[in-house]
Short mmCIF file of C-alpha atoms in Angstrom, two decimals:
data_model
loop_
_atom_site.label_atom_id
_atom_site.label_comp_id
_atom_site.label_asym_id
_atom_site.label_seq_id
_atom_site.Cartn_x
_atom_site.Cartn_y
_atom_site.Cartn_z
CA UNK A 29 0.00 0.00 0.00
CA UNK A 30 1.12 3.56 -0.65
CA UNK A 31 0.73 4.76 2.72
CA UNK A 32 3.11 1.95 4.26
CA UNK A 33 5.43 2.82 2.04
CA UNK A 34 6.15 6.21 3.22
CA UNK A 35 6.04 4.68 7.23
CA UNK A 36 8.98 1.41 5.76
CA UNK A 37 11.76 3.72 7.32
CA UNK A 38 9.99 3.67 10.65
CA UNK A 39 10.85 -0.23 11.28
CA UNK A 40 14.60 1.02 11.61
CA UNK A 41 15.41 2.31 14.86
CA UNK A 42 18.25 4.25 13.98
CA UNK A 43 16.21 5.79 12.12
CA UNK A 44 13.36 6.61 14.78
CA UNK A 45 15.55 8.22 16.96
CA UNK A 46 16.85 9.86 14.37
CA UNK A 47 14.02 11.53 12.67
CA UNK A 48 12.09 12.08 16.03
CA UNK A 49 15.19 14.41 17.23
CA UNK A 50 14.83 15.92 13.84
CA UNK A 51 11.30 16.59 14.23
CA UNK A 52 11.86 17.92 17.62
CA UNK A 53 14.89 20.18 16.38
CA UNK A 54 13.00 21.88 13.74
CA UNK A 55 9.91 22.36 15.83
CA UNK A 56 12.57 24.40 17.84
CA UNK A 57 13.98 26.60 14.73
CA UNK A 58 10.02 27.49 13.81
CA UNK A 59 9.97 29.04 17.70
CA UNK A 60 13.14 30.50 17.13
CA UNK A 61 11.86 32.65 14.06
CA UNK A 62 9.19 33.79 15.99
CA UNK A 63 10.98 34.36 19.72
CA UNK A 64 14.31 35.71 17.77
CA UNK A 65 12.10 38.57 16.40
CA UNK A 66 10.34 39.77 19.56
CA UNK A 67 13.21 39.66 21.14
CA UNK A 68 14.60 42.05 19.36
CA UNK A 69 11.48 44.51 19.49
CA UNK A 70 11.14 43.45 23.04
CA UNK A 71 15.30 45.35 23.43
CA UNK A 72 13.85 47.85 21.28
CA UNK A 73 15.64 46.78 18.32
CA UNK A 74 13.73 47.81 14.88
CA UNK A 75 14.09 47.12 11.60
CA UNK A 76 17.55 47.37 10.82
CA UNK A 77 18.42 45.55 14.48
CA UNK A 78 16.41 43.19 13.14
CA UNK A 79 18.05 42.73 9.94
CA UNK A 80 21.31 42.19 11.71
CA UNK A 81 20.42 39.95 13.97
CA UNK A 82 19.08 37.77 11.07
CA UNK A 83 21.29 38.18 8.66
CA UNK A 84 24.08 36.76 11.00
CA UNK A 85 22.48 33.60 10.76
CA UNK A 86 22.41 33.87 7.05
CA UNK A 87 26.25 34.54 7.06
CA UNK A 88 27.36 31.88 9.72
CA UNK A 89 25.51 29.61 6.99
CA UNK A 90 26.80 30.20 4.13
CA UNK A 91 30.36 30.96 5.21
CA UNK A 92 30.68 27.56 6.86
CA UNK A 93 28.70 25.31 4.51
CA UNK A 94 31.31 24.13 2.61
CA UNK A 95 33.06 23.37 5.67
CA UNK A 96 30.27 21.50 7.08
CA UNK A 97 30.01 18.89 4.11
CA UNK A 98 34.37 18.71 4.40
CA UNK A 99 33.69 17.52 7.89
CA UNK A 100 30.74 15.00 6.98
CA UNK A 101 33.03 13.05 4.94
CA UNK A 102 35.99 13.18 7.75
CA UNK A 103 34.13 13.18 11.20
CA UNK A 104 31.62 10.48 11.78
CA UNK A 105 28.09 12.19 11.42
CA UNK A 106 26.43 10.65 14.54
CA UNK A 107 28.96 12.12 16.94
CA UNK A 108 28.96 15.94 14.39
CA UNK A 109 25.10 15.96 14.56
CA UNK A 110 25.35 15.40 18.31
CA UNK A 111 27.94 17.97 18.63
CA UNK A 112 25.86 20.28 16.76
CA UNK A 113 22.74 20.15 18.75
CA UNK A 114 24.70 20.36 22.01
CA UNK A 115 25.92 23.68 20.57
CA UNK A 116 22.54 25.03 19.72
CA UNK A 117 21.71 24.48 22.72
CA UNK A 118 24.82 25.89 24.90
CA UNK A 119 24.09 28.98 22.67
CA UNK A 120 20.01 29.10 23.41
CA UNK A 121 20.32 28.06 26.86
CA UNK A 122 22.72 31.23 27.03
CA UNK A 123 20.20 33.57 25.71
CA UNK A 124 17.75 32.35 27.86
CA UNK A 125 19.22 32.90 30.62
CA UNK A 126 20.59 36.42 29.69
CA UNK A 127 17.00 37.41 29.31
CA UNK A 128 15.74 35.92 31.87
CA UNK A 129 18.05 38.32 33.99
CA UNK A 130 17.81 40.77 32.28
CA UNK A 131 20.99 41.02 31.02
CA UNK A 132 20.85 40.27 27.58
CA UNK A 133 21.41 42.83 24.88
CA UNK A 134 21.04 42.76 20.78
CA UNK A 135 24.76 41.75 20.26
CA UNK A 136 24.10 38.59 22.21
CA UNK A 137 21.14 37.64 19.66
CA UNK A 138 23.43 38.59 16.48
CA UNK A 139 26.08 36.13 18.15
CA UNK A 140 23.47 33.26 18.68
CA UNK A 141 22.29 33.95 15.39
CA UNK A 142 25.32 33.43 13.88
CA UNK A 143 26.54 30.43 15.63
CA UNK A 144 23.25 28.83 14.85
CA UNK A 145 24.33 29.15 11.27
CA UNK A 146 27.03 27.64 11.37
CA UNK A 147 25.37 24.80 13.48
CA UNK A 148 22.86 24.68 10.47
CA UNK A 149 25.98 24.35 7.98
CA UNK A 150 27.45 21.13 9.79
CA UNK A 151 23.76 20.06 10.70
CA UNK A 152 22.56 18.95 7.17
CA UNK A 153 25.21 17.53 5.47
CA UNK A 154 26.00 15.42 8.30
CA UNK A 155 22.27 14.51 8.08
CA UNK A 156 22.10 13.47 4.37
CA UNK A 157 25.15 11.41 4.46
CA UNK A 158 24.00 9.30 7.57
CA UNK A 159 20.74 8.72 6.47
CA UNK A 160 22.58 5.68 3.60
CA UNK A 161 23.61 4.42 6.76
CA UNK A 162 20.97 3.30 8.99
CA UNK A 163 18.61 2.89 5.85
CA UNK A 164 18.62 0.63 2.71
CA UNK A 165 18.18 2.23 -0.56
CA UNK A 166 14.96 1.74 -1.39
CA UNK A 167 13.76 3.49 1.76
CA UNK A 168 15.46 6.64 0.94
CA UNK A 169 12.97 8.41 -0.76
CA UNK A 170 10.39 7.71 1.57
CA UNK A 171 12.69 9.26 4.46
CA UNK A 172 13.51 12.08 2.55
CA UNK A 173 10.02 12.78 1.70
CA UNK A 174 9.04 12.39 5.24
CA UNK A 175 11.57 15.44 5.98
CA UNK A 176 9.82 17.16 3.38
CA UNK A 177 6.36 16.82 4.66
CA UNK A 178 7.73 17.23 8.17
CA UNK A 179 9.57 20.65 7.71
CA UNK A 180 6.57 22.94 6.50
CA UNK A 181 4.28 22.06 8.82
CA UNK A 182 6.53 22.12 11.97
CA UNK A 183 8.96 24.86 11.35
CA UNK A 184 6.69 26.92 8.93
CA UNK A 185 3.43 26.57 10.88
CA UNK A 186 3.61 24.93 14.40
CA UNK A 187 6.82 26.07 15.78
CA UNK A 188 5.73 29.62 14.84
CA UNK A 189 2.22 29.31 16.29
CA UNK A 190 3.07 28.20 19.58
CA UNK A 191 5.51 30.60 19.76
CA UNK A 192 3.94 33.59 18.78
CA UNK A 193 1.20 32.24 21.90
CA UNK A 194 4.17 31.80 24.23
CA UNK A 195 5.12 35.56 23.41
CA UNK A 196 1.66 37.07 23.91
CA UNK A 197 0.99 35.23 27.17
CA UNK A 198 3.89 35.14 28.80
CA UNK A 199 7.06 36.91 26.98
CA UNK A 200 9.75 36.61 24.30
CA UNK A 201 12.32 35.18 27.00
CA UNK A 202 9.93 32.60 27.74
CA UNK A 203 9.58 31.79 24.53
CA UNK A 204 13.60 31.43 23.86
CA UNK A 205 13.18 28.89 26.87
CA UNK A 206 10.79 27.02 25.07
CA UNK A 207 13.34 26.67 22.21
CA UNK A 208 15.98 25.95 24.56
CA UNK A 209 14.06 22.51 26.21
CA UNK A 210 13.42 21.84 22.03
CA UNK A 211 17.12 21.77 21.65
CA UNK A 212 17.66 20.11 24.61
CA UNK A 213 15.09 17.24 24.10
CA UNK A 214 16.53 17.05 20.81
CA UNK A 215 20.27 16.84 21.67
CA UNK A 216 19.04 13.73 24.31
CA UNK A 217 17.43 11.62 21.83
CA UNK A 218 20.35 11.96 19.52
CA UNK A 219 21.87 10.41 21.73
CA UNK A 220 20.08 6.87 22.02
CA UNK A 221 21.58 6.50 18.34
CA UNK A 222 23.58 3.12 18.05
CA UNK A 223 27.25 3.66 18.04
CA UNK A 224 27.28 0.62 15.83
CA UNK A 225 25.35 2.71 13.10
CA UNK A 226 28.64 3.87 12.84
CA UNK A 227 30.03 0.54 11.03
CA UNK A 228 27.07 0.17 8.87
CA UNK A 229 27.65 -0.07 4.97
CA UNK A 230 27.30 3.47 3.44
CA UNK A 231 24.63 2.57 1.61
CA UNK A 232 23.29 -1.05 0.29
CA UNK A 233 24.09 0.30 -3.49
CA UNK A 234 27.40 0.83 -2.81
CA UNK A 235 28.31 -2.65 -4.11
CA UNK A 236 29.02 -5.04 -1.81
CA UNK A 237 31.98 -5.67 -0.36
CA UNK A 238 33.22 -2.67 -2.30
CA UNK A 239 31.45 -0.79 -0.08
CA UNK A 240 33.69 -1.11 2.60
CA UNK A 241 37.20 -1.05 1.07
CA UNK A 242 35.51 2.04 -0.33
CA UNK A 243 34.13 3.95 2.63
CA UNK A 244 37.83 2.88 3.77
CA UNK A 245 40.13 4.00 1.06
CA UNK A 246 37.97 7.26 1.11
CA UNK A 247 37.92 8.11 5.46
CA UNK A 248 41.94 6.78 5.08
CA UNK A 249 42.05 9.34 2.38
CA UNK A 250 40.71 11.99 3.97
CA UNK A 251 43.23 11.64 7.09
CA UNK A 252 46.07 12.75 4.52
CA UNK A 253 45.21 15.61 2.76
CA UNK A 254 43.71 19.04 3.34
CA UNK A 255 40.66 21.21 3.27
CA UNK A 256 41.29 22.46 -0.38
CA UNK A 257 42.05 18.93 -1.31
CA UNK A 258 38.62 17.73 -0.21
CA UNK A 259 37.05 20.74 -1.51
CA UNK A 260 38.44 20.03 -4.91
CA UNK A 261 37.68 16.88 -4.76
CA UNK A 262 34.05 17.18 -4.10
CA UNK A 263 34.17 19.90 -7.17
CA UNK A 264 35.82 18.18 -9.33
CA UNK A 265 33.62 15.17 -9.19
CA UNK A 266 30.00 17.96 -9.36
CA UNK A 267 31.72 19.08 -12.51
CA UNK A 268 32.48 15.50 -13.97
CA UNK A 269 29.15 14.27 -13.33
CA UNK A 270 26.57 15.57 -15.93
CA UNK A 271 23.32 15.16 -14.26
CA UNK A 272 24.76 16.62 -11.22
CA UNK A 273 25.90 19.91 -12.96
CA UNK A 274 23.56 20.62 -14.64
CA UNK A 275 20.82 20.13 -11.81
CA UNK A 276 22.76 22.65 -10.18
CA UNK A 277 23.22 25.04 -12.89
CA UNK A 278 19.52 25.22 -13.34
CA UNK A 279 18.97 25.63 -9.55
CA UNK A 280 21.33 28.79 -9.60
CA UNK A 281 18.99 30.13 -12.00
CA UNK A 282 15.63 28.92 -10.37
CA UNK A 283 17.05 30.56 -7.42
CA UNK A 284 18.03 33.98 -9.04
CA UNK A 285 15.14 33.82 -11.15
CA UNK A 286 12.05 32.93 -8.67
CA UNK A 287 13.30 33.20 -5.16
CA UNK A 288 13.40 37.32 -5.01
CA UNK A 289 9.78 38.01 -6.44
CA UNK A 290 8.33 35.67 -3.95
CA UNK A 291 9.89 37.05 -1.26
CA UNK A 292 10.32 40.88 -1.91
CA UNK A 293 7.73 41.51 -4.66
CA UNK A 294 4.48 39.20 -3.52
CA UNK A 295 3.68 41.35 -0.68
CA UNK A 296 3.22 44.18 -3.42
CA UNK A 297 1.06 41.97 -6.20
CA UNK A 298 -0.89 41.38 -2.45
CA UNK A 299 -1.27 45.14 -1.98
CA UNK A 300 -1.91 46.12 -5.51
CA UNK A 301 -3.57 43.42 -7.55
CA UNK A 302 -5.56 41.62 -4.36
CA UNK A 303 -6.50 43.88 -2.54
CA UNK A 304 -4.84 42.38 1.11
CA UNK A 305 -2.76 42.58 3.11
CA UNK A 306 -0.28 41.19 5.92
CA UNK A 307 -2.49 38.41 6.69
CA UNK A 308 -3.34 37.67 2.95
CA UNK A 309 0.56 37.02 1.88
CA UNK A 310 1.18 35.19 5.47
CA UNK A 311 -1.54 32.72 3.87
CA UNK A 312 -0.39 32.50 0.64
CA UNK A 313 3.30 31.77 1.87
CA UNK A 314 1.07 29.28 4.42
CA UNK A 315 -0.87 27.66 1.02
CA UNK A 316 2.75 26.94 -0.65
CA UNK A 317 4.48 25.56 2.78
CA UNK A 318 0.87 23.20 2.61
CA UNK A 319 1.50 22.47 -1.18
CA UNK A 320 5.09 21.63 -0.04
CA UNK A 321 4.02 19.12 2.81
CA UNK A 322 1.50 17.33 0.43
CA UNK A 323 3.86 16.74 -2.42
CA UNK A 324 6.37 15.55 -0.56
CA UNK A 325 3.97 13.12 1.52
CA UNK A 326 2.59 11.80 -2.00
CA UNK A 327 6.29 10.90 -3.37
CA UNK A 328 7.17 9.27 0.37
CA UNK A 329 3.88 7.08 -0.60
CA UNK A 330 5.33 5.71 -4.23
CA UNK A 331 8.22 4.18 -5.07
CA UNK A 332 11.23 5.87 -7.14
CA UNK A 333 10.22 6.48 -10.82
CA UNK A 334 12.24 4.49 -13.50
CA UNK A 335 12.88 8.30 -15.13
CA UNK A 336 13.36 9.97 -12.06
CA UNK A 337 15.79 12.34 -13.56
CA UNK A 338 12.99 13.06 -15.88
CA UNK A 339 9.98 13.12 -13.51
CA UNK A 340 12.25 15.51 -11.39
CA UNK A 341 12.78 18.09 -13.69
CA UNK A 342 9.72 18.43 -15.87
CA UNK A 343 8.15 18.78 -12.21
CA UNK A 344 10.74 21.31 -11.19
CA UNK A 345 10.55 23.52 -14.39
CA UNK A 346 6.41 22.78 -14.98
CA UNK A 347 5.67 23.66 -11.61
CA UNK A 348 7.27 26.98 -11.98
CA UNK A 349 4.86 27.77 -15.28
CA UNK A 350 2.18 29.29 -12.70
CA UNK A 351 3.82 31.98 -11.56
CA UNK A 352 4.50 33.40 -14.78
CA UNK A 353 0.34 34.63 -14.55
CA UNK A 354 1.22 35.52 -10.59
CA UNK A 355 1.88 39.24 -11.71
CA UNK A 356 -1.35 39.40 -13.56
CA UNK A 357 -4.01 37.53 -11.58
CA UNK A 358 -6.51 39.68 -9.59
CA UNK A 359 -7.76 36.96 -7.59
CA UNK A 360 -6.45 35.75 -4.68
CA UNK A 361 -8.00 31.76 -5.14
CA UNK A 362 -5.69 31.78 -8.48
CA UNK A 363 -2.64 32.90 -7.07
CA UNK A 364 -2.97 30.39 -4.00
CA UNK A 365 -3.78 27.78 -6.63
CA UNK A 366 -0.22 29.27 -8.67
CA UNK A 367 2.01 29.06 -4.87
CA UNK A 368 -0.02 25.60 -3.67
CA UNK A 369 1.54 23.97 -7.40
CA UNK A 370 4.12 25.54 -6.52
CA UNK A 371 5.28 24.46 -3.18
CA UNK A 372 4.05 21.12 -3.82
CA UNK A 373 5.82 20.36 -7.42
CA UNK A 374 8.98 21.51 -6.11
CA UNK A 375 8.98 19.19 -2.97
CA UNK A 376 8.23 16.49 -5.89
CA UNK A 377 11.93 17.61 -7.43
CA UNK A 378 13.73 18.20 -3.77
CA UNK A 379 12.53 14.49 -2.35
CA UNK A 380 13.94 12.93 -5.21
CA UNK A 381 17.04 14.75 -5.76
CA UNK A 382 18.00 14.26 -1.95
CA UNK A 383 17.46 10.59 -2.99
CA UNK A 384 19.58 10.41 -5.80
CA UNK A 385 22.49 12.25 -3.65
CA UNK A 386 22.23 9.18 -1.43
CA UNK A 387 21.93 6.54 -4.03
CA UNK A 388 24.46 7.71 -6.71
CA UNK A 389 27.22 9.97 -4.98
CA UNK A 390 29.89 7.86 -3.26
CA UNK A 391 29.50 7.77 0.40
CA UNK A 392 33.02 9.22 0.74
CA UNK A 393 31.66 12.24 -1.30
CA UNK A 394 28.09 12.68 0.00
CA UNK A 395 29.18 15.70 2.10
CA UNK A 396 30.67 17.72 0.11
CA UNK A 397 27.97 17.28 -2.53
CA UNK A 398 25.22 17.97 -0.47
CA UNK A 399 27.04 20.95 1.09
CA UNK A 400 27.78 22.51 -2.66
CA UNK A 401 24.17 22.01 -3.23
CA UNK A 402 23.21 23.87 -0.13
CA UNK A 403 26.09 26.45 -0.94
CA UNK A 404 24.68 27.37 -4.23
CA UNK A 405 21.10 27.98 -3.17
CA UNK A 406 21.85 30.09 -0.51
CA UNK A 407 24.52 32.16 -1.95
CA UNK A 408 22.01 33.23 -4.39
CA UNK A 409 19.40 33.76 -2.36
CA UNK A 410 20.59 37.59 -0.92
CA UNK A 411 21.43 38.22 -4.16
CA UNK A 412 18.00 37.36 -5.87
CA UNK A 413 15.89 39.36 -3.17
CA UNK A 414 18.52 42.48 -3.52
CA UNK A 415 17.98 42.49 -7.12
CA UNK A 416 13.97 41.97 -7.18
CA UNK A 417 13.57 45.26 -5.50
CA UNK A 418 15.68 47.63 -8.01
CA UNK A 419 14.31 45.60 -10.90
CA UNK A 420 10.50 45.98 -9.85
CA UNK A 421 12.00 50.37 -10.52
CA UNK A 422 12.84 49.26 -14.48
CA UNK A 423 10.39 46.59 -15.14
CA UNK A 424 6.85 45.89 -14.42
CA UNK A 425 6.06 42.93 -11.69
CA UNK A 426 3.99 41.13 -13.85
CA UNK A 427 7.24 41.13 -16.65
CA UNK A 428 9.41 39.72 -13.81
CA UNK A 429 6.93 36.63 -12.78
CA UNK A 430 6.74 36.06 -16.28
CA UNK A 431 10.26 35.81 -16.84
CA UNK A 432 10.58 33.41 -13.70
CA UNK A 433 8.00 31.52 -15.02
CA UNK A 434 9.10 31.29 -18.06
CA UNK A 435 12.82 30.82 -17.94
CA UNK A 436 12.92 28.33 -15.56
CA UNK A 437 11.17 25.70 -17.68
CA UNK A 438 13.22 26.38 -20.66
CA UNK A 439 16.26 26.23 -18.75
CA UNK A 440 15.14 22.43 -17.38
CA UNK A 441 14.71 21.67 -20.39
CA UNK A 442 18.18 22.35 -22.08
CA UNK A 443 19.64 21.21 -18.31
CA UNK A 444 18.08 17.58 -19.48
CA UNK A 445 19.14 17.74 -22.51
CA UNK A 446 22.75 19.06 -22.21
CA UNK A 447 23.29 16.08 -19.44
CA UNK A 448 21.66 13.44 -21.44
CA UNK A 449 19.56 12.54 -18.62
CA UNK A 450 17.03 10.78 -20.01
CA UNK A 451 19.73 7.94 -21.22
CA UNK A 452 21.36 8.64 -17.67
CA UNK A 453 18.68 7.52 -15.98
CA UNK A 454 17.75 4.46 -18.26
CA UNK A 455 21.83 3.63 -17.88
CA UNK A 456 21.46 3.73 -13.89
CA UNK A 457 17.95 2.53 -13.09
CA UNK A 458 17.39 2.81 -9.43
CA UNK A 459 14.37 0.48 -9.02
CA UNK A 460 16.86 -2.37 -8.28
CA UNK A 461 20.23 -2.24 -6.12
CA UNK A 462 22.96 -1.21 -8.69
CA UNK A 463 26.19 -0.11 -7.90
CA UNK A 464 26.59 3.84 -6.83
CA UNK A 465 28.77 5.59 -9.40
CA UNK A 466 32.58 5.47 -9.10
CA UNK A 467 34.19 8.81 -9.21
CA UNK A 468 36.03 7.38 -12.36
CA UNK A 469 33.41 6.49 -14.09
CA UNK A 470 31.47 9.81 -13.61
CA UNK A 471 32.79 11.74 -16.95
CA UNK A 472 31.43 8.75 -18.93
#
């Protein structure tokens, strides 16, 4: 049945314990979003305090991403993911108790924030590479899609909710406690996770008993040579392997392209074209995070396509057709209809691209890949919303959705072609255990 299918990777424990620390984790962040900001008004920060505060977390991100997937193929995840929730919550715990006394000032948030990025940075690479670990391959994509459906609804909606109730009851320092016992329920059931996950094969498509020499040759490897080495490494291989490039180089442009006019100009085609307001775009943004949790829930529920490469992309660069009409619908059903496709198409494309990181990288490379993937959507983030704003002075907002919309499909189209994907994927069928690629082979 469809529905087991999605629940197979909850007859693992690893994996329980796991995923229930994640679940408790993110809950956290979604409070964090909320408490972070009325803290900040609460010290009678504004705006621009504001802006600090969160852009440090932005920055502590992206500076140590890179970094973070480097030490995911070196340091065994279980004890890095451990390490990094016992440093989120040294650093809330801090805060807490700095405002709780009274003592706490807007340089002590920026600081938080920033080490909470670079928590973040270590966080999910570690993540994706252990998850080939404690799971077989065929329940990859139903673990990954659990994430999916997981992640809107407790760090967009729940997490928020409770602690924008916390705030108006109580205060914003008791709502920093709250995410404080998060972290530190979080950081305790990390650590019921098996050492002797530790020693299991990197994934069951690595081969065999190649897997081992493999995961071997790779951690013996790593021991020797240094952080540029790695870096190039993991680089070198993105740029060798066609499918893998060019998935990227389309999600630099998706990113430029679509991630700015959602973020800095929907507020104004809210204003202007529908009429609303604050609450209105809150919704809309709530309609896409909903979109989001259902299409990753429905490919948890089904098995990996034979063209997944295919399926992946034509969702990806489809789904972004609506919002070429966003700039020109006056009705606000239409453009929740536009974000709901959306949200929910592109979960489609992100469940099964985290599943092909995990089934085709090598496990000595899964790091650093998933890092450079994380590196190059949110180094173009900032620069998509600072450009949306000075654009929407030269160009009309509905010319800009339409360009997003527009673009982005074309551009998945020539990404499938220019990789070849469609004989990729018929060349490395997933719906039976094959061999992960070897870095050699990847050019081929």
């Amino acid at each position: 049945m469809p529905t087991l299918q999605a629940l197979r990777p909850f007859a693992h424990r690893e994996y329980r314990v796991l995923i229930a620390a994640l679940a408790i984790s993110i809950f956290g962040s979604g409070m964090w979003a909320v408490a972070m900001v009325y803290q900040v008004i609460h010290l009678g920060g504004g705006p621009l305090e504001l802006s600090l505060v969160a852009t440090a977390g932005s920055i502590g991100l992206v500076a140590f991403v890179l970094a973070g997937g480097i030490a995911a193929d070196r340091v065994p995840q279980r004890l890095l993911i451990i390490a990094v929730e016992g440093a989120n919550l040294a650093v809330i715990a801090a805060i807490s108790g700095l405002a709780m006394a009274g003592w706490l000032q807007l340089w002590h948030l920026a600081v938080g924030s920033f080490v909470l990025g670079v928590g973040a940075a270590f966080f999910f690479p570690a993540y994706s590479a252990i998850l080939p670990r404690i799971l077989p391959p065929e329940d990859l994509l139903a673990a990954n899609g659990m994430e999916g459906t997981m992640r809107p609804i407790l760090q967009q909606a729940a997490g928020p909710a409770v602690a924008g109730v916390v705030v108006a009851a109580l205060s914003p320092s008791h709502a920093v406690t709250g995410v404080a016992t998060c972290h530190l329920l979080a950081f305790i059931v990390l650590n019921f996770l098996g050492r002797h996950a530790l020693d299991a094969p990197h994934n069951g498509a690595d081969g065999g008993a190649h897997a081992g020499s493999d995961a071997d040759a790779g951690a013996t490897s790593h021991a020797k040579t240094s952080f540029f080495h790695d870096l190039r490494e993991g680089i070198s291989y993105t740029i060798r392997t066609p499918w893998l490039l060019w998935t990227l180089l389309w999600a630099c442009v998706s990113v430029l392209f679509l991630i700015g006019p959602i973020e800095v100009l929907m507020p104004f085609v809210v204003r202007d074209q529908l009429g609303g307001d604050s609450r209105m775009f809150g919704f809309l943004l709530a309609v896409m995070g909903v979109g989001g949790a259902v299409g990753s829930l429905v490919t948890a529920s089904l098995k990996l396509p034979r063209r997944y490469l295919t399926v992946m992309m034509v969702s990806w660069g489809a789904g972004s057709l609506p919002l070429a009409a966003v700039g020109i619908l006056d009705s606000f059903w239409t453009v929740a209809a536009a974000m709901f496709v959306w949200g929910a198409t592109g979960s489609v494309g992100m469940v099964i691209w985290g599943t092909l990181l995990q089934r085709r990288v090598p496990s000595h490379l899964l790091g650093r890949v998933s890092s450079l993937d994380f590196f190059v959507s949110l180094a173009l983030m900032p620069i998509s919303m600072a450009l949306a704003g000075p654009a929407a002075e030269v160009f009309p907002i509905w010319a800009i959705f339409l360009a997003a919309g527009v673009v982005c499909p074309v551009l998945a189209v020539i990404a499938m072609i220019a990789a070849r994907m469609p004989a990729d994927e018929l060349a490395h069928p997933l719906d039976r255990q094959v061999a992960v690629e070897r870095t050699t082979a990847a050019g081929d």
